[in-house]
């Protein structure tokens, strides 16, 4: 991999990361998929991606995939290998709050076991477009699935594959790109790594998690001399968080108020 990168640099090619997807863009996708008229979808009979139409089941599955990959900072190949026996749910009898625990079967950075579980609590209404618990409940309600791979191939007429085989990453990417076109967004800068990069930036910029906490949650080494996490936080290909004119503009409009602390200042 390093030698390939060196050859590309010598040839004058520039390494470009997939653009990080933002929580606002995921919100647009979520509400579009929620309100899109029900229609049969799936691959055309000839299997051509160019004739892919997303049906209600595909959209529900995509929302679940988006949220787990974004909030869990997962690679798509890790996401698509999740099976139902890797998932446990628990509801607090006093508060009624539900949590979902996902234990990944494998990780690129933990190939010899000792993989820490990902625990997702039900998020407030303001974050329903990112809530793993709600998305999983919607998928279970629609499919009644209880075993096998969670993410299976979507076939013609919006049918999920009966055989217990995971969805290929190529199909997930094709469906994601068609979903972006639904909301008039150019899909070219985005890829399967957009969720891992976007989730990392969301936790850092919007949720203001410390860098050490992000590394611990995402499974990165906390040896900051490697600076691996920097490429997830910064890339020239990403949309800017602040307009260049507003860096020192103390009178710019306030940000969206945080539903937890109610602060809307840019220094919160």
XYZ file of C-alpha atoms in Angstrom:
268
model
C 0.000 0.000 0.000
C 2.803 2.430 0.844
C 4.669 1.640 -2.386
C 1.455 2.180 -4.369
C 1.000 5.555 -2.691
C 4.594 6.540 -3.505
C 4.118 5.582 -7.166
C 0.969 7.691 -7.354
C 2.757 10.667 -5.804
C 5.619 10.355 -8.306
C 3.039 10.241 -11.104
C 1.599 13.529 -9.872
C -1.636 12.102 -8.474
C -3.178 13.659 -5.359
C -4.592 11.439 -2.644
C -8.201 12.419 -1.960
C -10.307 11.184 0.946
C -14.022 10.602 0.577
C -15.895 13.711 1.667
C -17.212 13.492 5.214
C -20.989 13.294 5.388
C -22.573 15.797 7.764
C -25.382 15.339 10.273
C -27.433 17.882 8.287
C -27.101 15.806 5.122
C -28.101 12.665 7.018
C -31.122 14.581 8.318
C -32.131 15.441 4.742
C -31.757 11.797 3.694
C -33.709 10.593 6.728
C -36.718 12.842 6.210
C -36.761 12.210 2.465
C -36.736 8.447 3.028
C -39.442 8.784 5.691
C -41.786 10.764 3.445
C -40.965 9.254 0.055
C -44.083 7.617 -1.461
C -43.965 3.847 -1.164
C -43.020 2.158 -4.407
C -41.462 -1.179 -5.294
C -37.750 -0.865 -5.798
C -34.574 -2.879 -5.980
C -32.340 -3.787 -8.868
C -33.850 -4.174 -12.292
C -34.206 -7.716 -13.620
C -30.890 -7.414 -15.435
C -29.169 -6.382 -12.192
C -28.028 -3.035 -13.578
C -27.166 -0.432 -10.948
C -28.193 2.297 -13.394
C -31.784 1.080 -13.135
C -31.799 0.870 -9.349
C -34.931 2.207 -7.666
C -35.003 2.464 -3.890
C -38.149 1.054 -2.309
C -39.376 1.430 1.297
C -37.430 -1.588 2.577
C -34.186 -0.422 0.960
C -34.615 3.074 2.399
C -35.267 1.704 5.888
C -32.184 -0.506 5.655
C -30.058 2.391 4.392
C -31.095 4.575 7.326
C -30.018 1.847 9.740
C -26.695 1.462 7.941
C -26.081 5.206 7.840
C -26.705 5.610 11.567
C -24.617 2.665 12.757
C -21.666 3.533 10.510
C -21.863 7.257 11.340
C -22.322 7.013 15.117
C -20.096 3.946 15.520
C -17.332 5.226 13.208
C -17.437 1.905 11.355
C -15.955 0.874 8.058
C -18.639 -0.374 5.693
C -17.154 -3.883 5.510
C -17.474 -4.059 9.321
C -21.058 -2.792 9.137
C -22.227 -5.296 6.536
C -20.883 -8.291 8.486
C -23.114 -7.607 11.526
C -25.526 -10.455 12.327
C -28.483 -10.514 14.672
C -26.652 -12.594 17.253
C -24.164 -9.713 17.501
C -26.948 -7.399 18.717
C -28.570 -7.258 22.146
C -31.233 -4.855 23.394
C -32.181 -3.760 26.891
C -34.855 -1.446 28.231
C -34.612 0.385 31.538
C -37.739 -0.661 33.483
C -37.811 2.653 35.346
C -37.260 5.158 32.537
C -38.294 3.070 29.539
C -35.116 4.145 27.747
C -33.769 1.516 25.354
C -30.177 0.719 24.490
C -28.727 -1.420 21.720
C -25.358 -3.126 22.134
C -23.463 -4.281 19.050
C -20.452 -6.578 19.340
C -18.651 -6.617 16.002
C -17.527 -10.049 14.769
C -14.247 -8.555 13.536
C -12.403 -5.247 13.210
C -9.471 -4.235 11.045
C -7.709 -2.863 14.135
C -8.652 -5.792 16.424
C -8.075 -8.931 14.394
C -7.252 -11.070 17.434
C -10.341 -10.459 19.544
C -10.917 -8.095 22.467
C -13.304 -5.959 20.416
C -15.064 -3.425 22.597
C -18.867 -3.344 22.191
C -20.707 -0.317 20.827
C -23.543 0.760 23.113
C -26.156 3.045 21.558
C -28.856 4.622 23.717
C -32.098 5.961 22.311
C -31.383 9.554 21.318
C -33.629 12.566 21.995
C -36.236 13.529 19.417
C -33.935 16.225 18.034
C -31.475 13.512 16.957
C -33.966 10.947 15.664
C -32.326 11.063 12.223
C -29.137 9.648 13.808
C -30.729 7.276 16.322
C -29.563 3.670 15.957
C -32.292 2.386 18.305
C -35.120 3.910 16.259
C -33.597 2.785 12.957
C -33.167 -0.802 14.176
C -36.734 -0.887 15.508
C -38.053 0.329 12.144
C -36.115 -2.375 10.265
C -37.276 -5.131 12.632
C -40.883 -3.957 12.347
C -40.708 -4.005 8.556
C -38.940 -7.354 8.112
C -39.569 -9.396 11.294
C -36.032 -10.720 10.885
C -34.420 -12.326 13.934
C -31.395 -14.216 12.618
C -28.665 -14.092 10.022
C -27.061 -11.014 8.530
C -28.803 -7.723 9.253
C -27.761 -6.216 5.920
C -28.684 -8.569 3.090
C -28.847 -7.997 -0.636
C -31.842 -6.068 -1.931
C -33.282 -7.726 -5.012
C -35.947 -6.748 -7.563
C -39.271 -5.424 -6.253
C -37.636 -4.278 -3.004
C -37.224 -7.865 -1.766
C -34.384 -8.795 0.554
C -32.375 -11.913 -0.269
C -33.632 -15.089 1.378
C -30.176 -16.651 1.528
C -28.044 -15.639 4.491
C -25.406 -13.652 2.617
C -24.285 -10.116 3.460
C -24.918 -7.223 1.114
C -21.823 -6.460 -0.996
C -20.225 -3.101 -0.318
C -20.696 -2.273 -4.018
C -24.480 -2.497 -3.684
C -24.476 -0.425 -0.498
C -22.434 2.260 -2.260
C -24.740 2.223 -5.311
C -27.816 2.597 -3.100
C -26.169 5.388 -1.099
C -25.343 7.272 -4.290
C -28.881 6.935 -5.623
C -30.177 8.197 -2.288
C -27.962 11.290 -2.594
C -29.369 11.916 -6.064
C -32.861 11.777 -4.528
C -32.083 14.970 -2.600
C -30.192 16.598 -5.500
C -26.697 16.120 -4.017
C -23.704 15.281 -6.209
C -22.548 11.839 -5.098
C -19.080 11.960 -6.700
C -17.137 13.252 -3.637
C -18.789 10.720 -1.302
C -17.877 7.101 -0.675
C -18.275 4.348 1.874
C -15.659 6.005 4.112
C -17.749 9.186 4.296
C -19.635 7.862 7.325
C -16.556 7.059 9.404
C -15.025 10.463 8.605
C -18.323 12.293 9.077
C -19.059 10.641 12.403
C -15.600 11.501 13.665
C -16.079 15.157 12.733
C -19.583 15.239 14.213
C -18.335 13.964 17.565
C -15.440 16.426 17.552
C -17.092 19.587 16.201
C -20.760 19.308 17.179
C -20.727 17.018 20.222
C -17.324 18.349 21.358
C -15.936 15.019 22.457
C -12.279 15.131 23.555
C -9.865 13.581 21.070
C -8.990 10.811 23.506
C -12.656 9.872 23.895
C -13.139 9.694 20.112
C -10.088 7.437 19.804
C -11.371 5.163 22.558
C -14.858 4.933 21.016
C -13.664 4.431 17.447
C -10.919 1.956 18.305
C -7.975 4.145 17.306
C -4.625 3.999 19.053
C -4.302 6.685 21.715
C -0.649 7.112 20.808
C -1.107 10.578 19.356
C 2.310 10.533 17.695
C 0.706 8.540 14.862
C -1.943 11.233 14.232
C -4.029 8.731 12.273
C -7.201 10.453 13.397
C -6.176 13.750 11.785
C -7.052 12.501 8.292
C -10.578 11.851 9.531
C -10.916 15.345 10.973
C -9.317 17.392 8.193
C -9.390 17.114 4.404
C -9.433 19.694 1.634
C -12.313 17.749 0.077
C -14.700 18.402 2.990
C -17.301 21.139 3.093
C -16.089 24.006 5.342
C -17.699 24.280 8.780
C -17.281 28.072 8.880
C -17.325 30.565 6.038
C -13.953 32.213 5.562
C -15.503 35.657 6.101
C -16.860 34.694 9.524
C -13.781 33.450 11.377
C -13.451 36.765 13.237
C -17.027 37.981 12.789
C -18.269 38.299 16.375
C -21.730 39.373 15.185
C -22.617 36.405 13.010
C -25.891 34.613 13.578
C -25.937 32.099 16.445
C -25.658 28.400 15.797
C -28.486 25.942 16.278
C -29.209 25.651 19.994
C -27.943 22.490 21.652
C -30.930 20.511 23.011
C -28.834 19.455 26.011
C -27.287 22.716 27.270
C -29.396 25.199 25.225
C -26.309 27.159 24.193
C -26.211 28.551 20.667
C -22.951 30.499 20.701
C -20.153 29.395 18.385
C -17.742 29.034 21.315
C -19.910 26.570 23.230
